[in-house]
Amino acid sequence: MGKLIAAALADIREALRLRAVWIALASEDIGDQHKRTTLGPFWLLLNYLIFIGTFIVVFGGPAGEGLFAAYAATGLFVWFYIMDILGQSAALFVREESFIKGTILPLTTYVLRLTMQSVIRSGYALIGCAAILLLMQVPITATWSWSIVALGIIILATPPTILILALIGAFFPDMQFIMQNAVRVGMFLTPTFWGFDEVVGWRGVLYHWNPFTYFLEIFRQPIVFDTVPVFALGFCLVVVLVLWAIAIPLLGLFRKQIAFMI
Amino acid sequence: MVSISARNIGLNYRIPRKLTLAPRDRRMAAGGRIESSGSGRIVKALEGVTFSLRSGDRLGLVGPNGAGKTTLLKVLYGIFEPSAGELHIDGRVDALFNITLGFRTEATGRRNIELRGLINGWTKQQIAARMDEIIEFSELGEFIDMPFKAYSQGMAARLAFSVATTLQPEILLMDEWIGAGDAGFQDKATARMDEIAQKAGIIVLASHNQSLIEQTCNKVLRLEKGRAGEVLPIGEYARD
């Protein structure tokens, strides 16, 4: 086990040393996806604004309208990021097959490439989120700094999540379609735009037992309610540690076998 | 001193049965021999491969499709870890397996040189220092600032060859190098390969092209179903 962990850590260290590679490739990926369009990557911002605009118009009521918009905007921002990661991870190693079988880049490079892509995409959504918060005149307080901490925790949870799903996807190709459907349904089962008022009954169960709730709340609560979500922060940190504790041995075990599995 | 020493190298890997509702598992082994086991199939891709190379050696790998030539190159490069035997490599290794690997169709040739350099592990300073030399050797001229998708196959191969050989790798691994570009460029490419080999380097080239092997290599290793014969001097191989 010690050897596997050492090999995994060496893979991660090497990928971090080669950060110029995955940063460049991720930037090219985003550029290529919108190469021929007029708006370019600003389609990512428009996409977010169309979604949030629809939610605010359909679900926003007159009472606390501004606060609901902020609630939904921050919730949707985090959910878009989660959706991007969960939807794309399972097929990662299959997409990267030619690189995996043709170069000696560490496996973590591909994980960080996808992480970087999602962070860049989220950057555009963040512009939209910030614009809505400004528009709704949500007061900026020192508590907002906890939302920055939250973003750090969410990003820390990303590489192990991608790695675990990508490995499952390499063994079980149906996983990518399961995940694509799961994230579509997940948006309605996660309190992205509901849960602003008191949640009772089944909604309460969904709210409290859905782990994604806490990843939304650690970013959302400091901004919208000016409170520090201590429990949610602790929960998310534990999840991050558990994910890494699972991902590191898996990386050590499969990093050289993945070329034969895809 | 640049050297490769392979002793009884073996590579076995298991292809597990995929958990899928699809009618059949379409993954095929790249080469070697397949043996069935309870939970899947075991591919014996390489078995008992032994050879040693020193500075200046240019080894040609020959054999039919599925013999294990590409697999052996990938073991030497470090993509596959051998499951048996001992492998010692002294020297900086570079490889030219798939000429378009890492090239972005929408990016210009210049940007692709940067990306390929980064993938090869070069620093930005190393890339900048060699940019003009790569462009000049590739003979792409003003095309270097055109998108890669505008390149012919020959132009793409010239660019790939130029990038792979400009940093003067101590050990260069090449798979099915079909000759980059026209006859003039092929002469240049052969001269550069000679130069690499003369500068205390090693070249390992897998090819079906007998005249290319005879022209480029001084030793030949024949592979058959993952098993290797003896390394023969090129003269002896050519006589056979």
Short mmCIF file of C-alpha atoms in Angstrom, two decimals:
data_model
loop_
_atom_site.label_atom_id
_atom_site.label_comp_id
_atom_site.label_asym_id
_atom_site.label_seq_id
_atom_site.Cartn_x
_atom_site.Cartn_y
_atom_site.Cartn_z
CA MET A 1 0.00 0.00 0.00
CA GLY A 2 2.86 2.36 0.86
CA LYS A 3 4.33 1.83 -2.60
CA LEU A 4 1.01 2.58 -4.29
CA ILE A 5 0.57 5.78 -2.33
CA ALA A 6 4.16 6.84 -3.06
CA ALA A 7 3.59 6.17 -6.79
CA ALA A 8 0.33 8.15 -6.74
CA LEU A 9 1.93 11.08 -4.94
CA ALA A 10 4.83 11.04 -7.44
CA ASP A 11 2.27 11.15 -10.28
CA ILE A 12 0.51 14.13 -8.68
CA ARG A 13 3.81 15.94 -8.02
CA GLU A 14 4.93 15.44 -11.63
CA ALA A 15 1.57 16.69 -12.95
CA LEU A 16 1.85 19.78 -10.76
CA ARG A 17 5.37 20.36 -12.11
CA LEU A 18 3.95 20.11 -15.63
CA ARG A 19 1.18 22.62 -14.87
CA ALA A 20 2.05 24.61 -18.00
CA VAL A 21 0.83 21.60 -20.05
CA TRP A 22 -2.64 21.22 -18.57
CA ILE A 23 -3.21 24.95 -18.24
CA ALA A 24 -2.32 25.42 -21.93
CA LEU A 25 -4.39 22.44 -23.08
CA ALA A 26 -7.42 23.49 -21.00
CA SER A 27 -7.26 27.02 -22.36
CA GLU A 28 -7.03 25.67 -25.92
CA ASP A 29 -9.99 23.35 -25.23
CA ILE A 30 -12.21 26.26 -24.18
CA GLY A 31 -11.03 28.34 -27.13
CA ASP A 32 -11.61 25.52 -29.63
CA GLN A 33 -15.14 24.84 -28.34
CA HIS A 34 -16.19 28.38 -29.27
CA LYS A 35 -13.75 29.08 -32.10
CA ARG A 36 -16.20 29.86 -34.86
CA THR A 37 -18.84 31.59 -32.76
CA THR A 38 -19.36 35.34 -32.56
CA LEU A 39 -19.57 35.47 -28.76
CA GLY A 40 -16.79 32.94 -28.19
CA PRO A 41 -16.55 31.71 -24.59
CA PHE A 42 -19.02 34.41 -23.55
CA TRP A 43 -21.64 31.84 -24.57
CA LEU A 44 -20.82 30.28 -21.20
CA LEU A 45 -21.87 33.50 -19.50
CA LEU A 46 -24.98 33.81 -21.65
CA ASN A 47 -25.91 30.20 -20.93
CA TYR A 48 -25.74 30.89 -17.20
CA LEU A 49 -27.73 34.13 -17.52
CA ILE A 50 -30.48 32.44 -19.55
CA PHE A 51 -30.84 29.70 -16.91
CA ILE A 52 -30.82 32.01 -13.93
CA GLY A 53 -33.11 34.50 -15.67
CA THR A 54 -35.62 31.72 -16.26
CA PHE A 55 -35.45 30.57 -12.64
CA ILE A 56 -35.92 34.07 -11.30
CA VAL A 57 -38.90 34.76 -13.58
CA VAL A 58 -40.61 31.38 -13.03
CA PHE A 59 -39.85 30.69 -9.35
CA GLY A 60 -39.13 34.13 -7.87
CA GLY A 61 -42.00 35.70 -5.93
CA PRO A 62 -42.55 39.29 -4.91
CA ALA A 63 -41.51 38.64 -1.26
CA GLY A 64 -37.75 38.79 -0.87
CA GLU A 65 -37.38 38.87 -4.65
CA GLY A 66 -33.85 40.25 -4.61
CA LEU A 67 -32.67 37.75 -2.05
CA PHE A 68 -34.21 34.85 -3.97
CA ALA A 69 -32.37 35.96 -7.10
CA ALA A 70 -29.10 35.98 -5.13
CA TYR A 71 -29.98 32.59 -3.60
CA ALA A 72 -30.67 31.02 -6.97
CA ALA A 73 -27.71 32.74 -8.69
CA THR A 74 -25.16 31.47 -6.15
CA GLY A 75 -26.76 28.02 -5.99
CA LEU A 76 -26.83 27.66 -9.76
CA PHE A 77 -23.24 28.87 -10.07
CA VAL A 78 -21.97 26.05 -7.84
CA TRP A 79 -24.34 23.50 -9.41
CA PHE A 80 -23.16 24.37 -12.94
CA TYR A 81 -19.60 23.60 -11.80
CA ILE A 82 -20.63 20.31 -10.15
CA MET A 83 -22.71 19.38 -13.22
CA ASP A 84 -19.75 20.04 -15.51
CA ILE A 85 -17.44 17.84 -13.45
CA LEU A 86 -19.88 14.96 -12.92
CA GLY A 87 -21.06 14.99 -16.52
CA GLN A 88 -17.61 14.87 -18.10
CA SER A 89 -15.48 12.78 -15.75
CA ALA A 90 -16.66 9.26 -16.55
CA ALA A 91 -15.47 9.42 -20.18
CA LEU A 92 -12.25 11.32 -19.41
CA PHE A 93 -9.72 8.54 -19.95
CA VAL A 94 -11.48 7.32 -23.08
CA ARG A 95 -11.34 10.87 -24.50
CA GLU A 96 -7.65 11.09 -23.60
CA GLU A 97 -6.81 7.65 -25.01
CA SER A 98 -4.37 8.85 -27.67
CA PHE A 99 -2.44 10.91 -25.10
CA ILE A 100 -2.43 8.12 -22.52
CA LYS A 101 -1.17 5.60 -25.08
CA GLY A 102 1.21 8.01 -26.80
CA THR A 103 2.89 10.08 -24.10
CA ILE A 104 4.36 9.63 -20.65
CA LEU A 105 2.40 12.46 -19.09
CA PRO A 106 1.27 11.53 -15.58
CA LEU A 107 -2.36 10.43 -15.35
CA THR A 108 -3.10 13.34 -13.02
CA THR A 109 -2.37 15.70 -15.94
CA TYR A 110 -5.66 14.73 -17.59
CA VAL A 111 -7.54 15.08 -14.31
CA LEU A 112 -6.12 18.57 -13.80
CA ARG A 113 -6.81 19.46 -17.44
CA LEU A 114 -10.51 18.78 -16.89
CA THR A 115 -10.41 20.57 -13.52
CA MET A 116 -8.88 23.60 -15.23
CA GLN A 117 -11.45 23.52 -18.03
CA SER A 118 -14.29 23.53 -15.50
CA VAL A 119 -12.68 26.32 -13.49
CA ILE A 120 -12.36 28.45 -16.65
CA ARG A 121 -15.97 27.72 -17.65
CA SER A 122 -17.11 28.60 -14.13
CA GLY A 123 -15.18 31.85 -14.33
CA TYR A 124 -17.63 33.05 -16.99
CA ALA A 125 -20.61 31.96 -14.88
CA LEU A 126 -19.06 33.78 -11.91
CA ILE A 127 -19.16 37.04 -13.89
CA GLY A 128 -22.92 36.52 -14.34
CA CYS A 129 -23.37 35.59 -10.69
CA ALA A 130 -21.48 38.70 -9.53
CA ALA A 131 -23.56 40.87 -11.89
CA ILE A 132 -26.81 39.55 -10.38
CA LEU A 133 -25.54 40.09 -6.82
CA LEU A 134 -24.64 43.67 -7.73
CA LEU A 135 -27.96 44.22 -9.47
CA MET A 136 -29.87 42.91 -6.46
CA GLN A 137 -27.76 45.14 -4.19
CA VAL A 138 -26.76 42.30 -1.89
CA PRO A 139 -24.56 43.98 0.73
CA ILE A 140 -20.89 42.97 0.58
CA THR A 141 -19.62 41.97 4.02
CA ALA A 142 -16.49 40.40 5.49
CA THR A 143 -18.41 37.11 5.72
CA TRP A 144 -18.11 36.81 1.93
CA SER A 145 -14.48 35.77 2.46
CA TRP A 146 -15.88 32.40 3.61
CA SER A 147 -17.30 31.97 0.13
CA ILE A 148 -13.78 32.29 -1.25
CA VAL A 149 -12.70 29.58 1.20
CA ALA A 150 -15.68 27.56 -0.05
CA LEU A 151 -14.50 27.88 -3.66
CA GLY A 152 -11.11 26.54 -2.55
CA ILE A 153 -12.77 23.55 -0.88
CA ILE A 154 -14.91 22.85 -3.96
CA ILE A 155 -11.85 22.98 -6.23
CA LEU A 156 -9.95 20.69 -3.82
CA ALA A 157 -12.77 18.16 -4.08
CA THR A 158 -12.64 18.22 -7.88
CA PRO A 159 -9.52 16.18 -8.85
CA PRO A 160 -10.31 13.15 -6.65
CA THR A 161 -13.94 13.18 -7.84
CA ILE A 162 -12.82 13.26 -11.48
CA LEU A 163 -10.27 10.52 -10.92
CA ILE A 164 -12.70 8.16 -9.18
CA LEU A 165 -15.40 8.67 -11.82
CA ALA A 166 -12.92 8.39 -14.70
CA LEU A 167 -11.63 5.07 -13.36
CA ILE A 168 -15.17 3.75 -12.91
CA GLY A 169 -15.94 4.96 -16.43
CA ALA A 170 -12.93 3.09 -17.84
CA PHE A 171 -14.27 -0.19 -16.37
CA PHE A 172 -17.94 0.56 -16.85
CA PRO A 173 -18.56 2.66 -19.99
CA ASP A 174 -22.27 3.04 -19.26
CA MET A 175 -21.23 5.26 -16.36
CA GLN A 176 -20.95 8.34 -18.56
CA PHE A 177 -24.61 8.07 -19.58
CA ILE A 178 -25.69 7.33 -16.02
CA MET A 179 -23.87 10.46 -14.85
CA GLN A 180 -25.28 12.62 -17.65
CA ASN A 181 -28.80 11.62 -16.62
CA ALA A 182 -27.99 11.91 -12.92
CA VAL A 183 -26.86 15.52 -13.24
CA ARG A 184 -30.00 16.48 -15.16
CA VAL A 185 -32.20 15.01 -12.43
CA GLY A 186 -29.77 16.18 -9.75
CA MET A 187 -30.40 19.82 -10.55
CA PHE A 188 -33.99 19.39 -9.37
CA LEU A 189 -33.10 17.20 -6.39
CA THR A 190 -30.49 19.67 -5.15
CA PRO A 191 -31.60 22.97 -3.61
CA THR A 192 -30.23 25.17 -6.38
CA PHE A 193 -33.36 27.30 -6.66
CA TRP A 194 -35.65 25.74 -4.03
CA GLY A 195 -35.04 25.63 -0.27
CA PHE A 196 -35.09 29.43 0.04
CA ASP A 197 -38.11 29.18 2.34
CA GLU A 198 -38.52 26.57 5.06
CA VAL A 199 -38.11 23.04 3.74
CA VAL A 200 -40.40 20.33 5.11
CA GLY A 201 -41.47 16.80 4.20
CA TRP A 202 -39.68 15.15 1.29
CA ARG A 203 -38.03 18.40 0.35
CA GLY A 204 -36.53 18.51 3.84
CA VAL A 205 -35.19 14.99 3.46
CA LEU A 206 -33.69 15.87 0.08
CA TYR A 207 -32.21 19.07 1.46
CA HIS A 208 -30.49 17.47 4.43
CA TRP A 209 -29.43 14.13 2.94
CA ASN A 210 -28.16 15.38 -0.39
CA PRO A 211 -24.39 15.92 0.02
CA PHE A 212 -24.37 18.49 -2.79
CA THR A 213 -26.56 20.75 -0.63
CA TYR A 214 -23.59 21.45 1.63
CA PHE A 215 -21.27 22.30 -1.27
CA LEU A 216 -23.86 24.84 -2.42
CA GLU A 217 -24.42 26.22 1.05
CA ILE A 218 -20.76 26.82 1.92
CA PHE A 219 -20.61 29.24 -1.00
CA ARG A 220 -24.15 30.60 -0.79
CA GLN A 221 -24.83 31.24 2.91
CA PRO A 222 -22.02 33.74 3.56
CA ILE A 223 -23.15 35.83 0.55
CA VAL A 224 -26.93 35.58 0.80
CA PHE A 225 -27.54 35.21 4.55
CA ASP A 226 -24.30 36.75 5.90
CA THR A 227 -23.72 33.65 8.05
CA VAL A 228 -20.83 31.20 8.31
CA PRO A 229 -22.10 27.66 7.59
CA VAL A 230 -19.88 25.92 10.11
CA PHE A 231 -21.48 22.49 9.84
CA ALA A 232 -21.53 22.55 6.04
CA LEU A 233 -17.88 23.64 5.92
CA GLY A 234 -16.89 20.81 8.26
CA PHE A 235 -18.95 18.31 6.27
CA CYS A 236 -17.39 19.38 2.96
CA LEU A 237 -13.85 19.21 4.38
CA VAL A 238 -14.52 15.65 5.56
CA VAL A 239 -15.88 14.76 2.09
CA VAL A 240 -12.73 16.23 0.49
CA LEU A 241 -10.50 14.15 2.77
CA VAL A 242 -12.51 10.98 2.09
CA LEU A 243 -12.40 11.57 -1.68
CA TRP A 244 -8.61 12.01 -1.64
CA ALA A 245 -8.23 8.99 0.66
CA ILE A 246 -10.06 6.91 -1.96
CA ALA A 247 -8.50 8.52 -5.03
CA ILE A 248 -4.82 8.32 -4.05
CA PRO A 249 -4.60 4.51 -3.66
CA LEU A 250 -6.74 4.09 -6.80
CA LEU A 251 -4.34 6.32 -8.72
CA GLY A 252 -1.37 4.30 -7.46
CA LEU A 253 -3.07 1.06 -8.41
CA PHE A 254 -4.34 1.97 -11.87
CA ARG A 255 -2.09 4.75 -13.20
CA LYS A 256 -0.04 2.33 -15.31
CA GLN A 257 -2.90 -0.07 -16.03
CA ILE A 258 -5.29 2.44 -17.48
CA ALA A 259 -3.54 2.26 -20.88
CA PHE A 260 -4.68 -1.37 -21.14
CA MET A 261 -8.20 -0.68 -19.90
CA ILE A 262 -9.32 1.88 -22.47
CA MET B 1 26.83 7.08 -21.39
CA VAL B 2 23.66 6.54 -23.39
CA SER B 3 22.53 2.93 -23.30
CA ILE B 4 19.55 0.59 -23.22
CA SER B 5 19.73 -2.78 -21.56
CA ALA B 6 16.69 -5.07 -21.75
CA ARG B 7 16.85 -8.47 -20.10
CA ASN B 8 14.01 -10.98 -20.44
CA ILE B 9 11.43 -8.23 -20.76
CA GLY B 10 7.88 -9.53 -20.57
CA LEU B 11 4.59 -7.69 -20.71
CA ASN B 12 1.35 -9.39 -19.77
CA TYR B 13 -1.85 -7.58 -19.20
CA ARG B 14 -5.37 -8.57 -18.43
CA ILE B 15 -8.33 -7.33 -20.41
CA PRO B 16 -11.14 -7.53 -17.86
CA ARG B 17 -14.63 -8.24 -19.06
CA LYS B 18 -16.32 -4.88 -19.21
CA LEU B 19 -19.42 -4.27 -17.17
CA THR B 20 -21.64 -3.20 -20.00
CA LEU B 21 -25.01 -3.89 -21.51
CA ALA B 22 -23.48 -3.61 -24.99
CA PRO B 23 -23.63 -6.88 -26.99
CA ARG B 24 -19.88 -7.56 -26.91
CA ASP B 25 -16.61 -6.18 -25.69
CA ARG B 26 -15.03 -4.57 -28.71
CA ARG B 27 -11.62 -3.90 -27.20
CA MET B 28 -8.93 -5.83 -28.98
CA ALA B 29 -5.42 -6.58 -27.91
CA ALA B 30 -2.83 -4.64 -29.88
CA GLY B 31 -0.60 -7.65 -30.42
CA GLY B 32 1.03 -10.68 -28.85
CA ARG B 33 -0.82 -13.83 -27.83
CA ILE B 34 -4.14 -14.06 -26.01
CA GLU B 35 -4.90 -16.58 -23.29
CA SER B 36 -8.27 -16.90 -21.61
CA SER B 37 -8.68 -16.85 -17.88
CA GLY B 38 -11.72 -17.02 -15.63
CA SER B 39 -12.36 -13.30 -15.33
CA GLY B 40 -11.13 -12.10 -18.69
CA ARG B 41 -8.33 -12.51 -21.20
CA ILE B 42 -4.63 -12.25 -20.63
CA VAL B 43 -2.52 -10.79 -23.41
CA LYS B 44 1.08 -11.90 -23.53
CA ALA B 45 2.31 -8.91 -25.48
CA LEU B 46 6.06 -9.43 -24.96
CA GLU B 47 8.01 -12.40 -23.71
CA GLY B 48 11.71 -12.81 -23.01
CA VAL B 49 12.90 -9.80 -24.98
CA THR B 50 16.63 -9.33 -24.45
CA PHE B 51 18.98 -6.87 -26.13
CA SER B 52 21.41 -4.13 -25.32
CA LEU B 53 22.23 -0.96 -27.23
CA ARG B 54 25.07 1.51 -26.87
CA SER B 55 25.77 5.01 -28.13
CA GLY B 56 25.51 5.23 -31.90
CA ASP B 57 23.32 2.16 -32.31
CA ARG B 58 20.32 2.38 -34.60
CA LEU B 59 18.06 -0.59 -34.00
CA GLY B 60 15.36 -1.56 -36.46
CA LEU B 61 12.37 -3.47 -35.07
CA VAL B 62 10.81 -5.70 -37.70
CA GLY B 63 8.04 -8.25 -37.76
CA PRO B 64 4.45 -8.68 -38.90
CA ASN B 65 1.52 -6.70 -37.54
CA GLY B 66 0.82 -7.64 -33.93
CA ALA B 67 4.39 -8.85 -33.38
CA GLY B 68 4.92 -6.41 -30.49
CA LYS B 69 7.05 -3.72 -32.17
CA THR B 70 4.95 -0.78 -31.01
CA THR B 71 4.45 -2.38 -27.60
CA LEU B 72 8.21 -2.72 -27.16
CA LEU B 73 8.71 0.93 -28.14
CA LYS B 74 6.07 1.94 -25.57
CA VAL B 75 7.82 -0.13 -22.91
CA LEU B 76 11.10 1.60 -23.75
CA TYR B 77 9.40 5.00 -23.59
CA GLY B 78 7.77 4.24 -20.23
CA ILE B 79 4.12 4.19 -21.27
CA PHE B 80 3.87 0.50 -20.34
CA GLU B 81 5.64 -0.96 -17.33
CA PRO B 82 7.15 -4.37 -18.07
CA SER B 83 5.61 -7.13 -15.96
CA ALA B 84 8.81 -9.20 -16.07
CA GLY B 85 12.51 -8.72 -16.65
CA GLU B 86 14.87 -5.82 -16.15
CA LEU B 87 15.08 -2.65 -18.17
CA HIS B 88 17.79 -0.03 -17.69
CA ILE B 89 17.81 3.11 -19.79
CA ASP B 90 20.43 5.84 -19.53
CA GLY B 91 19.64 8.91 -21.58
CA ARG B 92 16.86 11.35 -22.37
CA VAL B 93 14.21 9.56 -24.42
CA ASP B 94 11.90 11.15 -26.97
CA ALA B 95 9.41 9.37 -29.16
CA LEU B 96 7.60 9.86 -32.42
CA PHE B 97 4.66 7.46 -32.39
CA ASN B 98 1.66 9.29 -33.67
CA ILE B 99 2.59 12.29 -35.78
CA THR B 100 -0.54 14.28 -35.07
CA LEU B 101 -0.73 13.51 -31.36
CA GLY B 102 -1.14 16.69 -29.38
CA PHE B 103 -1.54 18.86 -32.46
CA ARG B 104 -4.61 21.10 -32.35
CA THR B 105 -6.32 21.48 -35.70
CA GLU B 106 -7.51 25.02 -34.99
CA ALA B 107 -4.17 26.27 -33.63
CA THR B 108 -1.36 27.57 -35.83
CA GLY B 109 1.81 25.58 -36.44
CA ARG B 110 3.68 27.97 -34.14
CA ARG B 111 1.21 27.43 -31.27
CA ASN B 112 1.36 23.68 -31.92
CA ILE B 113 5.15 23.76 -31.53
CA GLU B 114 4.65 25.39 -28.12
CA LEU B 115 2.03 22.82 -27.08
CA ARG B 116 4.04 19.87 -28.36
CA GLY B 117 7.12 21.21 -26.60
CA LEU B 118 5.22 21.49 -23.31
CA ILE B 119 3.89 17.93 -23.73
CA ASN B 120 7.47 16.76 -24.35
CA GLY B 121 8.42 18.33 -21.02
CA TRP B 122 10.34 21.31 -22.39
CA THR B 123 10.37 24.63 -20.59
CA LYS B 124 8.95 27.74 -22.27
CA GLN B 125 12.50 29.07 -22.56
CA GLN B 126 13.65 25.89 -24.35
CA ILE B 127 10.71 26.17 -26.73
CA ALA B 128 11.38 29.84 -27.47
CA ALA B 129 15.08 29.17 -28.01
CA ARG B 130 14.36 26.45 -30.58
CA MET B 131 11.32 27.90 -32.28
CA ASP B 132 13.15 29.38 -35.30
CA GLU B 133 15.21 26.23 -35.81
CA ILE B 134 12.10 24.03 -35.75
CA ILE B 135 10.29 26.26 -38.23
CA GLU B 136 13.31 26.39 -40.54
CA PHE B 137 13.87 22.64 -40.46
CA SER B 138 10.19 21.90 -41.09
CA GLU B 139 10.30 24.06 -44.26
CA LEU B 140 6.79 25.32 -43.51
CA GLY B 141 7.63 28.97 -44.22
CA GLU B 142 4.62 31.25 -43.90
CA PHE B 143 2.36 28.25 -43.26
CA ILE B 144 3.69 28.22 -39.70
CA ASP B 145 1.15 30.93 -38.81
CA MET B 146 -1.72 29.12 -40.54
CA PRO B 147 -4.07 26.75 -38.66
CA PHE B 148 -2.81 23.17 -38.52
CA LYS B 149 -5.96 21.96 -40.30
CA ALA B 150 -4.67 23.70 -43.46
CA TYR B 151 -1.59 21.43 -43.53
CA SER B 152 -1.14 18.45 -45.80
CA GLN B 153 -0.16 15.13 -44.23
CA GLY B 154 3.42 15.69 -45.36
CA MET B 155 3.56 19.14 -43.80
CA ALA B 156 2.18 17.76 -40.53
CA ALA B 157 4.78 14.99 -40.55
CA ARG B 158 7.57 17.48 -41.25
CA LEU B 159 6.49 19.64 -38.33
CA ALA B 160 6.22 16.62 -35.99
CA PHE B 161 9.63 15.29 -37.04
CA SER B 162 11.21 18.69 -36.65
CA VAL B 163 9.80 19.17 -33.12
CA ALA B 164 10.75 15.64 -32.03
CA THR B 165 14.35 15.88 -33.20
CA THR B 166 15.30 19.51 -32.57
CA LEU B 167 16.02 19.07 -28.86
CA GLN B 168 18.54 16.38 -29.82
CA PRO B 169 17.10 13.49 -27.82
CA GLU B 170 19.73 11.05 -26.61
CA ILE B 171 17.39 8.17 -27.42
CA LEU B 172 14.80 8.54 -30.18
CA LEU B 173 12.01 6.00 -30.59
CA MET B 174 10.09 6.02 -33.87
CA ASP B 175 7.13 3.95 -34.93
CA GLU B 176 6.27 3.30 -38.56
CA TRP B 177 8.09 6.40 -39.69
CA ILE B 178 6.84 6.54 -43.25
CA GLY B 179 9.05 9.37 -44.38
CA ALA B 180 8.13 12.96 -43.77
CA GLY B 181 7.43 14.97 -46.88
CA ASP B 182 9.14 14.83 -50.25
CA ALA B 183 12.43 13.17 -51.20
CA GLY B 184 14.40 16.33 -50.37
CA PHE B 185 13.00 16.46 -46.85
CA GLN B 186 13.54 12.73 -46.38
CA ASP B 187 17.23 13.25 -47.12
CA LYS B 188 17.33 16.02 -44.51
CA ALA B 189 15.48 13.81 -42.03
CA THR B 190 17.86 10.89 -42.61
CA ALA B 191 20.82 13.23 -42.16
CA ARG B 192 19.38 14.44 -38.87
CA MET B 193 18.85 10.88 -37.66
CA ASP B 194 22.48 10.14 -38.53
CA GLU B 195 23.47 13.24 -36.61
CA ILE B 196 21.50 12.11 -33.52
CA ALA B 197 23.06 8.66 -33.67
CA GLN B 198 26.55 10.11 -34.15
CA LYS B 199 26.12 12.47 -31.19
CA ALA B 200 26.27 9.50 -28.85
CA GLY B 201 22.57 8.75 -29.33
CA ILE B 202 20.45 5.67 -29.91
CA ILE B 203 17.62 5.32 -32.41
CA VAL B 204 15.03 2.56 -32.27
CA LEU B 205 12.84 2.45 -35.36
CA ALA B 206 9.90 0.11 -35.92
CA SER B 207 8.94 -0.27 -39.55
CA HIS B 208 7.68 -2.60 -42.26
CA ASN B 209 9.76 -0.70 -44.79
CA GLN B 210 12.80 -2.88 -45.40
CA SER B 211 14.75 -0.33 -47.42
CA LEU B 212 14.20 2.31 -44.71
CA ILE B 213 15.47 -0.14 -42.08
CA GLU B 214 18.53 -1.00 -44.18
CA GLN B 215 19.21 2.65 -44.92
CA THR B 216 18.79 3.86 -41.34
CA CYS B 217 19.74 1.06 -38.93
CA ASN B 218 22.90 -0.81 -38.07
CA LYS B 219 21.13 -3.55 -36.07
CA VAL B 220 17.83 -5.37 -36.44
CA LEU B 221 15.62 -7.17 -33.94
CA ARG B 222 12.89 -9.39 -35.31
CA LEU B 223 9.73 -9.86 -33.24
CA GLU B 224 7.11 -12.54 -33.75
CA LYS B 225 3.99 -12.84 -31.57
CA GLY B 226 5.70 -10.92 -28.78
CA ARG B 227 8.86 -13.02 -28.83
CA ALA B 228 12.15 -11.59 -29.96
CA GLY B 229 14.96 -13.25 -31.84
CA GLU B 230 18.59 -12.25 -31.65
CA VAL B 231 19.81 -8.79 -32.56
CA LEU B 232 21.42 -9.10 -35.99
CA PRO B 233 23.92 -6.73 -37.62
CA ILE B 234 22.26 -5.04 -40.58
CA GLY B 235 24.50 -6.84 -43.06
CA GLU B 236 23.42 -10.25 -41.80
CA TYR B 237 19.75 -9.23 -41.75
CA ALA B 238 19.96 -7.88 -45.31
CA ARG B 239 21.51 -11.16 -46.52
CA ASP B 240 18.57 -13.12 -45.03
#
